[in-house]
XYZ file of C-alpha atoms in Angstrom:
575
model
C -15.138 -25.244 107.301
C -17.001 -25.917 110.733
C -17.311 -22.996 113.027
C -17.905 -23.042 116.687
C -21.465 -21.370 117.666
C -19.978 -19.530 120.301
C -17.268 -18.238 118.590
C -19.391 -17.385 115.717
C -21.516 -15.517 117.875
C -18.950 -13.041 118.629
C -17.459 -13.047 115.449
C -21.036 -11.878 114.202
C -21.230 -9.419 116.584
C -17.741 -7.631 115.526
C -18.858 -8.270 112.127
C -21.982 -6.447 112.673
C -20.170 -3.561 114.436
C -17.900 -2.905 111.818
C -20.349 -2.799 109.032
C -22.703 -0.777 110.933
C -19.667 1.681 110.654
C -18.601 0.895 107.310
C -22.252 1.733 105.951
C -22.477 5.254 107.741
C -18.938 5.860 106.220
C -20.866 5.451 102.703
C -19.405 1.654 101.904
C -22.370 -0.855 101.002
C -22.563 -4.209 101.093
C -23.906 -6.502 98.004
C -27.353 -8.040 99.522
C -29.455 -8.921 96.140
C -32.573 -6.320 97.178
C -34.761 -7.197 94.126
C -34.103 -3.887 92.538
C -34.561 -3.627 88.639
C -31.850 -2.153 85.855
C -31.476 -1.431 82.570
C -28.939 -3.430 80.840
C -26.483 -6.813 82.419
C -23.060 -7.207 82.816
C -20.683 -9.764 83.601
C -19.224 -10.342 87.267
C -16.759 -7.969 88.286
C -13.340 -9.356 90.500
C -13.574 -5.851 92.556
C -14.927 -5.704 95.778
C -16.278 -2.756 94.889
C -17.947 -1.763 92.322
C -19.177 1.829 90.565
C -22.616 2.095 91.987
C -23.239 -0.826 94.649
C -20.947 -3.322 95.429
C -21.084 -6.587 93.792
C -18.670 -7.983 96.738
C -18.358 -7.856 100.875
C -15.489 -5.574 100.605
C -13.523 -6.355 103.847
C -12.007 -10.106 103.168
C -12.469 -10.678 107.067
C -16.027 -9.907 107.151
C -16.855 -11.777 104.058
C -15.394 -14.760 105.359
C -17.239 -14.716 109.189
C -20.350 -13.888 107.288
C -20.316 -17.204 105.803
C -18.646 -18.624 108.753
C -22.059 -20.813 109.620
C -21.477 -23.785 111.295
C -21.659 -27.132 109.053
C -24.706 -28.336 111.412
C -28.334 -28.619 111.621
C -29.198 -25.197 112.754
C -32.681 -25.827 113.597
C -31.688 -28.500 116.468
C -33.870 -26.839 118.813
C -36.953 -26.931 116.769
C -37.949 -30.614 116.562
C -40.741 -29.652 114.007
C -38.562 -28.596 111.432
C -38.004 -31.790 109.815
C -35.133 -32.444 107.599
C -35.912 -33.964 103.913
C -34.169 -37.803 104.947
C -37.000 -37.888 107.412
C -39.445 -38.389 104.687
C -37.700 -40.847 103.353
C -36.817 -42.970 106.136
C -38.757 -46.911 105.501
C -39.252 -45.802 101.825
C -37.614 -47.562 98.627
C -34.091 -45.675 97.693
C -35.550 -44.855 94.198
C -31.361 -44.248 93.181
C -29.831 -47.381 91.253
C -27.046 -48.976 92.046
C -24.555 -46.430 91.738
C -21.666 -49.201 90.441
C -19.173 -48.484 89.321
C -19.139 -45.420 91.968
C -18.128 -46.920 95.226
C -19.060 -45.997 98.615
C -16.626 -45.636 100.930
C -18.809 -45.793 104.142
C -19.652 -49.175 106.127
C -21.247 -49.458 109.204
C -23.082 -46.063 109.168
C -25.289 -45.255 111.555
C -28.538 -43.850 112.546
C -29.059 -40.147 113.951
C -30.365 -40.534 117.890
C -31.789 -36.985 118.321
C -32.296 -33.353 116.307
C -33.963 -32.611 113.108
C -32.233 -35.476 111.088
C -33.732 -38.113 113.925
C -34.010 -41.487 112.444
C -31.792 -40.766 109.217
C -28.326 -42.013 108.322
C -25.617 -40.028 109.631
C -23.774 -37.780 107.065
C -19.945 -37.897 105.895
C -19.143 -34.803 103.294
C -15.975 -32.667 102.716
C -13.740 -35.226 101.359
C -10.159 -35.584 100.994
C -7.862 -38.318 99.873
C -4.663 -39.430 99.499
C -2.572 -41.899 97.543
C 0.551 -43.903 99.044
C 3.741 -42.898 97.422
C 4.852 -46.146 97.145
C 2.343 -48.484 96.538
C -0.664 -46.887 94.504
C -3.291 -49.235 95.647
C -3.200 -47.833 99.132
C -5.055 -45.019 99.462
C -6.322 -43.179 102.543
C -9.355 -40.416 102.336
C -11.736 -39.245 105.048
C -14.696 -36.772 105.428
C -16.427 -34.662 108.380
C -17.879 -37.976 110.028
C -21.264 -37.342 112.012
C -21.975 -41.196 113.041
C -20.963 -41.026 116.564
C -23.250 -39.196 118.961
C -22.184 -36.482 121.646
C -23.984 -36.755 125.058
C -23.126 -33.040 125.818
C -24.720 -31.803 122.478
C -27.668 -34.756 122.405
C -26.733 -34.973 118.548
C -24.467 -36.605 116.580
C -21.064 -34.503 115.451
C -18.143 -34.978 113.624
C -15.311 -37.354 115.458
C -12.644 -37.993 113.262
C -12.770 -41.475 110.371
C -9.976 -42.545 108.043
C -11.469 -45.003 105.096
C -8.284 -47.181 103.997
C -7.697 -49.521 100.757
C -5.380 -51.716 99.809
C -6.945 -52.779 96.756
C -7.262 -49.966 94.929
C -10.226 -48.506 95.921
C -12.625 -51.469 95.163
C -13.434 -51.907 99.216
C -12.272 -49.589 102.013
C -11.785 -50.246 106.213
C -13.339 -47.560 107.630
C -11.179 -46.906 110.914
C -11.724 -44.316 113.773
C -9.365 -41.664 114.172
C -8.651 -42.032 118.182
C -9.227 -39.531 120.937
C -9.724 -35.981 119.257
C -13.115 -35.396 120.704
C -15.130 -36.041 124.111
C -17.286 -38.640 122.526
C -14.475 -40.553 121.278
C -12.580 -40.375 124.251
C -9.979 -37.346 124.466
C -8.115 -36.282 127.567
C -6.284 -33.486 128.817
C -7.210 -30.564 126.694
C -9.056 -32.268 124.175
C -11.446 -33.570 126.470
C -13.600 -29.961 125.951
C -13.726 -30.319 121.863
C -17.230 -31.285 120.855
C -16.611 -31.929 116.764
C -13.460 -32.597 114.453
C -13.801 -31.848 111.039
C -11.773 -29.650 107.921
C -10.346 -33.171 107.314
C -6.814 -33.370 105.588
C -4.528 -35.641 104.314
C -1.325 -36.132 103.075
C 1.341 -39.196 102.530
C 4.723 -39.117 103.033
C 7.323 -41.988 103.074
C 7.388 -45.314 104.460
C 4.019 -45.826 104.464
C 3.325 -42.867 106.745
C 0.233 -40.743 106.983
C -0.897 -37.261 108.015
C -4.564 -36.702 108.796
C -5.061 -33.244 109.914
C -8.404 -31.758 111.409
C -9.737 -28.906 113.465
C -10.692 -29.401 116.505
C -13.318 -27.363 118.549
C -16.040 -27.369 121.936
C -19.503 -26.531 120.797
C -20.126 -25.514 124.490
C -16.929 -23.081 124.801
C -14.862 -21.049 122.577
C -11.758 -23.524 122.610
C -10.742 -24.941 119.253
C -7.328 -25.611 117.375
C -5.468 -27.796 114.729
C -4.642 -31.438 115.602
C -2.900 -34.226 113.398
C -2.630 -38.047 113.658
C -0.194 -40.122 112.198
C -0.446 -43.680 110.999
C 2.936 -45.595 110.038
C 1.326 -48.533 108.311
C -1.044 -47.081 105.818
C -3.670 -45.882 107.506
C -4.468 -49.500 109.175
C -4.001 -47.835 112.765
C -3.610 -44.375 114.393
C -1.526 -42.810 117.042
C -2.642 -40.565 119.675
C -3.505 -36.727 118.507
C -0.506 -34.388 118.094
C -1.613 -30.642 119.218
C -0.790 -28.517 116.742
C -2.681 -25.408 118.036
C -5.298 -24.882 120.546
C -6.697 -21.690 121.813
C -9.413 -20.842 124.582
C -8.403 -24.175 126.996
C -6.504 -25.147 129.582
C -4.362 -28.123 129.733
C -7.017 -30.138 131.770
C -9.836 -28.956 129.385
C -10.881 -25.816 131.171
C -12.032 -23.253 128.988
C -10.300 -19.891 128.697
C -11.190 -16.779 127.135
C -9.980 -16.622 123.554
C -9.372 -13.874 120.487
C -8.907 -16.504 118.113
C -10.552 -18.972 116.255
C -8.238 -22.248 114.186
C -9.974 -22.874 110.931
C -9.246 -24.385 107.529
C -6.167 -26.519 107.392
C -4.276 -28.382 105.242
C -0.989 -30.555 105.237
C 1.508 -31.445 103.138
C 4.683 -33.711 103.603
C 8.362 -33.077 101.916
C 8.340 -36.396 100.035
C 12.382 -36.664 100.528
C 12.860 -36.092 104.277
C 9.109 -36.920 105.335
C 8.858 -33.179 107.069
C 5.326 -32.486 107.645
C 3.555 -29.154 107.745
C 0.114 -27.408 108.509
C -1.172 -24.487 107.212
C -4.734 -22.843 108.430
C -6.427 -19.601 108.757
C -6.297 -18.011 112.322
C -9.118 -15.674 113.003
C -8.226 -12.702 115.193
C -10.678 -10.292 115.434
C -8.966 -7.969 112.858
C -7.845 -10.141 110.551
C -7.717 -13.463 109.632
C -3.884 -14.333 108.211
C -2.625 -17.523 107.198
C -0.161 -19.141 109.534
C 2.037 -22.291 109.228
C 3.640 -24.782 111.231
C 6.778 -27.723 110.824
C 6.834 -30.672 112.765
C 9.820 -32.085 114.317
C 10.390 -35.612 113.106
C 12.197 -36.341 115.761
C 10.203 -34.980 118.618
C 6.483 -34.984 116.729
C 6.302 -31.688 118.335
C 4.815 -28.981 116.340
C 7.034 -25.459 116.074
C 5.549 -22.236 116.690
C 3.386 -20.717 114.108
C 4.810 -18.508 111.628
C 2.531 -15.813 109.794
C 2.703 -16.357 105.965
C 1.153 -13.434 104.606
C 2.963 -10.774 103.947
C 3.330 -7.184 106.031
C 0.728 -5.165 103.760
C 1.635 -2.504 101.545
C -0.428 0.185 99.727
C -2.035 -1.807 96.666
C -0.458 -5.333 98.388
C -1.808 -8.392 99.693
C -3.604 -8.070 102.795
C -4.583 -10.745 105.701
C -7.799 -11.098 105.197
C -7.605 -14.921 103.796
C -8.811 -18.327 104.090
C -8.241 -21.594 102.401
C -5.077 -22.474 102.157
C -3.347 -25.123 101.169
C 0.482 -26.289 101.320
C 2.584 -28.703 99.262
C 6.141 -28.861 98.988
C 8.256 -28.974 95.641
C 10.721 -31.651 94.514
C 14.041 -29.544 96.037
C 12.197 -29.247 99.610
C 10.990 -25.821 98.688
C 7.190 -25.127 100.474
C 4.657 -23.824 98.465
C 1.380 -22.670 100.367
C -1.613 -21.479 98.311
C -4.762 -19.761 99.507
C -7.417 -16.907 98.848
C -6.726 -13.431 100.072
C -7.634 -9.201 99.081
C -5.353 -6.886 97.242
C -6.032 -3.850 98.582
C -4.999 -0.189 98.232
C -5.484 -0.125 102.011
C -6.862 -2.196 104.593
C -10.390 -0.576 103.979
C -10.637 -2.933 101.179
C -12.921 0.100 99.288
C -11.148 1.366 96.147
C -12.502 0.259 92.909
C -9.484 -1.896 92.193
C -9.575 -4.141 95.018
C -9.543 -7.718 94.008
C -9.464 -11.408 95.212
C -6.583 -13.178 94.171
C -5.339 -16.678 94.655
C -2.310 -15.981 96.397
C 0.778 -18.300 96.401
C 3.671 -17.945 99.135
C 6.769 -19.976 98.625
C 9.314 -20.290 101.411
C 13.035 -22.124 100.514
C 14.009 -22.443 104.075
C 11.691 -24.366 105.430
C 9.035 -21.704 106.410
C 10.958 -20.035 108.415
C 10.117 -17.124 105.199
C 8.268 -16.580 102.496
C 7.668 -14.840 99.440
C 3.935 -14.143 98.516
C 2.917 -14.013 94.453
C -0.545 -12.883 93.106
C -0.942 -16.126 90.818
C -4.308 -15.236 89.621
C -7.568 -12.986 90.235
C -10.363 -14.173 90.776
C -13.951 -13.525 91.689
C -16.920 -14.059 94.087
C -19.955 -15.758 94.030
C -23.135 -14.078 94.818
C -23.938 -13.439 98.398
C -27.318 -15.304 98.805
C -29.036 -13.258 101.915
C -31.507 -16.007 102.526
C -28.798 -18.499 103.354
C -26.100 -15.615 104.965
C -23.595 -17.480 102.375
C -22.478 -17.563 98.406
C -24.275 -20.020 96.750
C -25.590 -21.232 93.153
C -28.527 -19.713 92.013
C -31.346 -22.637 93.379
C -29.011 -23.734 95.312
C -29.441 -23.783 99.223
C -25.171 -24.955 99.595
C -22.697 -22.912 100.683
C -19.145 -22.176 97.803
C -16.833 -20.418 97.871
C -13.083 -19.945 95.688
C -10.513 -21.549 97.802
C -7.709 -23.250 95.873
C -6.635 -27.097 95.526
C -2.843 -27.471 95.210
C -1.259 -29.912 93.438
C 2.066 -31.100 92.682
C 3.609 -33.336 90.053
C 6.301 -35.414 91.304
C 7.757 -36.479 88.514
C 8.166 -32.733 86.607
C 7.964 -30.183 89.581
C 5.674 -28.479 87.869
C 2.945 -26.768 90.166
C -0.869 -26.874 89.462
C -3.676 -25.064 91.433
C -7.579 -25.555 90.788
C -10.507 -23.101 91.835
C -14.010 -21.960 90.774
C -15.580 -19.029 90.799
C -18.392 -16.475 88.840
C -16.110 -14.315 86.433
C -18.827 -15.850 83.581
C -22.351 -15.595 85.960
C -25.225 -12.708 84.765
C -25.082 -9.628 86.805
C -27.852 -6.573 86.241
C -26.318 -3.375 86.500
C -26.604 -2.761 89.647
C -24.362 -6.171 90.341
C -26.984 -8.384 91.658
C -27.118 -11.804 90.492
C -29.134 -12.832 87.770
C -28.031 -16.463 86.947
C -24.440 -18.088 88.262
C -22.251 -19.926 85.533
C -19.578 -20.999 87.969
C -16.122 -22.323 85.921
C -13.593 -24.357 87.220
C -9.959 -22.402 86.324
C -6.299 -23.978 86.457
C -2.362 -21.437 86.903
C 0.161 -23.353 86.117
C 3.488 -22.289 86.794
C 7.325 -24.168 86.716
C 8.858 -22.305 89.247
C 5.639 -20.348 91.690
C 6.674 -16.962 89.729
C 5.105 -16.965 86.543
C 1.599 -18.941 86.095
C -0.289 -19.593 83.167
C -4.442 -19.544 83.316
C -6.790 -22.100 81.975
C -10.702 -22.579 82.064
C -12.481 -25.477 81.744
C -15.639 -26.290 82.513
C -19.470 -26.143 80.614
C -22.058 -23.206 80.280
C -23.478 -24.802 83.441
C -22.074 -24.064 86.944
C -19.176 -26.182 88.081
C -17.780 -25.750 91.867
C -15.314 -27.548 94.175
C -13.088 -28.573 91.817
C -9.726 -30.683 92.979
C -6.672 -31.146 91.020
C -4.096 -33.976 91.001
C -1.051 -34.539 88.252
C 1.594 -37.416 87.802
C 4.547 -37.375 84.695
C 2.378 -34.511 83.103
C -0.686 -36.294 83.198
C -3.214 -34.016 85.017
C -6.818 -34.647 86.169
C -9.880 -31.759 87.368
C -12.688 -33.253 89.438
C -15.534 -31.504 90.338
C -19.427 -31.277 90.582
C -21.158 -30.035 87.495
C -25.107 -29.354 86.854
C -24.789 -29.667 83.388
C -26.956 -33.417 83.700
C -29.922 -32.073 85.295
C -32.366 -30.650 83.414
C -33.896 -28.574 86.192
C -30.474 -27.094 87.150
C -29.960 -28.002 90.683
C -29.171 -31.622 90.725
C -25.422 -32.546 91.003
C -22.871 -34.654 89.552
C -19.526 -35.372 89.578
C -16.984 -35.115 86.678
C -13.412 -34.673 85.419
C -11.166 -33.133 82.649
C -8.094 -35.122 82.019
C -4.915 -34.114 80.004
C -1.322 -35.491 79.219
C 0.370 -32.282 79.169
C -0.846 -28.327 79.428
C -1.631 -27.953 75.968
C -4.731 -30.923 76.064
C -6.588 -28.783 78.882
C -9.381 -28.238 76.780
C -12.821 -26.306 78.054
C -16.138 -28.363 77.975
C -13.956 -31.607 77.355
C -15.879 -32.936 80.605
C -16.090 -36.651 81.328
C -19.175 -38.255 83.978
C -18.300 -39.878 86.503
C -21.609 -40.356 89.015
C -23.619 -43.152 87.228
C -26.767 -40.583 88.149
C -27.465 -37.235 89.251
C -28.276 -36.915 92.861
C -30.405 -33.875 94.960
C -27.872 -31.937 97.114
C -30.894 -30.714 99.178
C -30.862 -33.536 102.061
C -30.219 -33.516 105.227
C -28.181 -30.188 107.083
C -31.302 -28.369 107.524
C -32.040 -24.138 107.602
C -34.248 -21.796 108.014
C -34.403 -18.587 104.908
C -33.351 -15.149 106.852
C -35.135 -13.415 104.293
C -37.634 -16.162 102.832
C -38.491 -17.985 106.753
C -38.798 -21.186 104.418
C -37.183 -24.840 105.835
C -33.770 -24.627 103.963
C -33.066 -28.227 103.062
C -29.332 -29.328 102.394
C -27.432 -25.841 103.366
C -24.278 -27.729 103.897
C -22.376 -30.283 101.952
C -18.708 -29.821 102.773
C -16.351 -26.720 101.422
C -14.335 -29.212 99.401
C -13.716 -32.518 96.922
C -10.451 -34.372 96.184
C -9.083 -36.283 94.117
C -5.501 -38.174 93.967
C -3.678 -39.933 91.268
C -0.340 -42.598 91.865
C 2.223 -43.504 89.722
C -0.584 -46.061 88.393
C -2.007 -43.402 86.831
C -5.035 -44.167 87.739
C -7.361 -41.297 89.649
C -9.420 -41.791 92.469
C -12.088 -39.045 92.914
C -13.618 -38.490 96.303
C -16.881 -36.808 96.897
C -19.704 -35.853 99.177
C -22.721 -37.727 96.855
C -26.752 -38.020 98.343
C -27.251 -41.178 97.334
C -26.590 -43.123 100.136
C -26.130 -46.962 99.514
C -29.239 -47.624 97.439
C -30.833 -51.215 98.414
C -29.420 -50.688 102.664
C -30.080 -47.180 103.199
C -32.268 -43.781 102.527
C -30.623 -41.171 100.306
C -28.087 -39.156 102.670
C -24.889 -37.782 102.196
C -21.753 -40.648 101.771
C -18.054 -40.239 100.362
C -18.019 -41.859 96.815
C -15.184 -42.537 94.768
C -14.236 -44.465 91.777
C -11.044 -45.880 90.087
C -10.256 -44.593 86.773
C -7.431 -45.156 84.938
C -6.030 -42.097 82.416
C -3.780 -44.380 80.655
């Protein structure tokens, strides 16, 4: 998720207003204050609990709270140095991270800010896998090489990392013209930083990479995709899916909303393409969707997909979605909302839930299903974000989708702090984030599974193929201090195999998270160190059956650069 400062601004500001009046109206929020209890308890999916809330109880205000922007915050304060710095002309102590690939050549070296001198970042990974030819895959990242002379930083513009072989070497290509430094027109030409990076196959050799787009300087911002019809090899111009708060020449414009957090998926019959994100209003923040014309490339009208709320329904305060669509053409779209008994979001059985809508006409309608609860993790107030405890990162519990399309059968991943130590007031002890799996033949009924270790485990991804199914995500169950990462993976060949703590390595070596994206502690005042390392992984399997993991790892390229944050990956086959 990358936020716009302006826009984030304001969004504060409402945010602020409303829970100035939601805490005179008796509601509290659930800011660990340091306060002692008798007694623990586990994590509670309300958001709100008996005597203070363990959980931000209106879904909108949770979300902007957290809403920081992926960058350096402390740009303006040139003596706040960021960890790389220390590191730049010493030895990369790592080894050589084989077989873990990275996926980034040519990166380059940050001209200005806090991270002056060190290797740009790429995190937030996604990745997809070519239909009909499983050794081409495509995957990208939020790409901060390229700098931006109206910011004097560098910022995210847009990179697609192709293979042909497999994943043993990858072209990195540059997606063209979604931002002013990499040459946009016309509206574009005011949007400072792409990111929220997306991808999704569909046939003949056609790809859909889908970002936000937004101006640092203004509040403009909206959805984009760009289509490649040979693999990912080349790129066409941006398609405009959205855009709010700009004119057509790149004037701003005053704007209510705010694009954020999109996904796409492809019909993998007709090659239909849609987008799903989150649009931030200022009183809610529902998820919307929208088809493109395969004739035209033009991009219909969004359509709300949450549901008109009920007493004790689904409301629209969500995020994270994420669509696929089903074997028959049908359009699944999952994503994170509130059940609420009203739009207060204060009764005792409010909830999270992972939500899924399905739609059989081709979005035009849908049907929303509570597939699962599930819970927070602990607001950290030094950060103003959910985090792990040590942990200076940002998590949250937003779904990956997945579809098998051999069986149908539908498959959604998330993590969150169900299992994490609580004192009885519902301040967080100690997190022990799990990684959980629904199931479900048909988007109706869904089945549960945890896996995972008695360490925390976040940003899990999911990908199945003819009932074989594969869970990536990071895990601190390597480090003996607790805050180092890795990445792993629970395989299976068929539901009944998903086993908890079966949990494979994959990183050859745990790496420190705490590089580079620099912050300073609201409460603490300390230097924050690594407060942002994308809201997502991925992974994506063929008809190979082989997987291809993609994460943000800190690494860098041991023996040519300083530790920084790359996109890794590795082939592995589940056969």
């Amino acid at each position: 998720m990358i936020g716009n400062y302006k826009q984030v601004r304001l969004y504060r500001f409402i945010a602020l207003f409303l829970l100035v009046a939601l805490l005179t109206t008796g509601t509290g929020l659930a800011f660990a204050d340091g306060s002692t209890a008798q007694g623990t308890r586990k994590a509670s999916p309300n958001l709100k609990s008996s005597n203070k809330p363990t959980h931000i109880n209106n879904g909108t205000l949770k979300t902007l709270l957290g809403m920081d922007s992926d960058s350096d915050t402390t740009d303006s304060n040139l003596s706040l140095s960021a960890l790389c710095q220390s590191l730049i002309g010493q030895t990369n102590l790592y080894k050589k991270p084989s077989p873990n690939v990275d996926m980034i050549n040519g990166d380059t070296i940050v001209q200005a800010g806090t991270q002056l001198g060190c290797n740009s970042a790429q995190n937030e990974t996604t990745i997809a896998v070519n239909p009909e030819n499983p050794k081409n895959l495509v995957a990208g990242t939020n790409d901060y090489r390229i700098f931006n002379t109206r910011e004097g930083r560098n910022d995210g513009s847009g990179w697609a990392y192709t293979t042909f072989d497999g994943g043993a070497t990858w072209k990195d290509v540059q997606l063209p013209h979604l931002t002013f430094q990499t040459g946009a027109t016309g509206a574009l030409s005011d949007m400072d930083s792409a990111g929220d990076p997306a991808i999704a196959f569909g046939p003949d050799n056609t790809v859909y990479y889908a970002n936000i787009v937004f101006s640092r300087l203004n509040a403009g911002g909206g959805i984009t995709i760009s289509v490649s019809h040979n693999g990912g090899l080349t790129w066409g111009e941006p398609e405009i899916v959205q855009l709010d708060g700009v004119d057509s020449a790149g004037n701003p414009l005053p704007t209510d909303f705010f694009n954020d957090k999109e996904w796409v998926g492809v019909d993998p019959e007709t090659g239909t393409a849609y987008v799903s994100w989150t649009r931030f209003g200022l009183v809610d923040s529902p998820i919307v969707v929208s088809k493109r014309d395969q004739r035209t490339g033009q991009w219909s009208p969004f359509v709300q997909v949450n549901p008109t709320f009920t007493p004790g329904g689904i409301t629209s305060y969500s995020q994270g979605s994420y669509p696929q669509v089903g074997k028959h053409g049908e359009l699944y779209i999952a994503y994170e909302s509130a059940v609420c008994q009203s739009l207060n979001c204060d009764q005792p059985t409010d909830h999270d839930a992972i939500i899924v809508a399905k739609s059989t006409n081709g979005g035009r309608t849908f049907t929303n299903t509570e597939a699962a609860v599930d819970y927070d993790f602990p607001y950290n107030p030094d950060t103003g974000r959910s985090t792990l405890t040590g942990e200076n990162f940002r998590i949250n519990s937003f779904p990956s989708f997945a579809i098998d399309p051999q069986t149908g059968r539908l498959y959604i991943t998330w993590a969150d702090d169900r299992n994490g130590q609580y004192d009885s007031f519902g301040n967080s002890i100690k997190t022990n984030g799990d990684v959980f799996v629904a199931t479900s033949g048909n988007g109706n009924n869904w089945n549960l599974y945890q896996l995972g270790t008695s360490a925390d485990e976040v940003y899990p991804a999911i990908a199945a193929y003819d009932s074989k199914i594969a869970v990536t995500f990071y895990t601190r169950s390597y480090d003996r201090n607790g805050t180092g990462l890795d990445y792993a993976y629970v395989k299976a060949n068929g539901l009944g195999n998903l086993k908890q703590n079966d949990v494979t390595r994959i990183t050859t070596q745990t790496s420190d998270p705490g590089i580079q994206f620099v912050g300073v502690g609201a409460v603490s005042g300390k230097i924050l160190q690594g407060i942002f390392i994308g809201d997502y992984t991925a992974v994506a399997m063929g008809s190979d059956l082989v997987i291809h993991p993609c994460w943000t790892d800190f690494r860098g390229m041991p023996g040519l650069t300083s530790p920084n944050q790359d996109a890794y990956t590795q082939a592995i086959p589940l056969k």
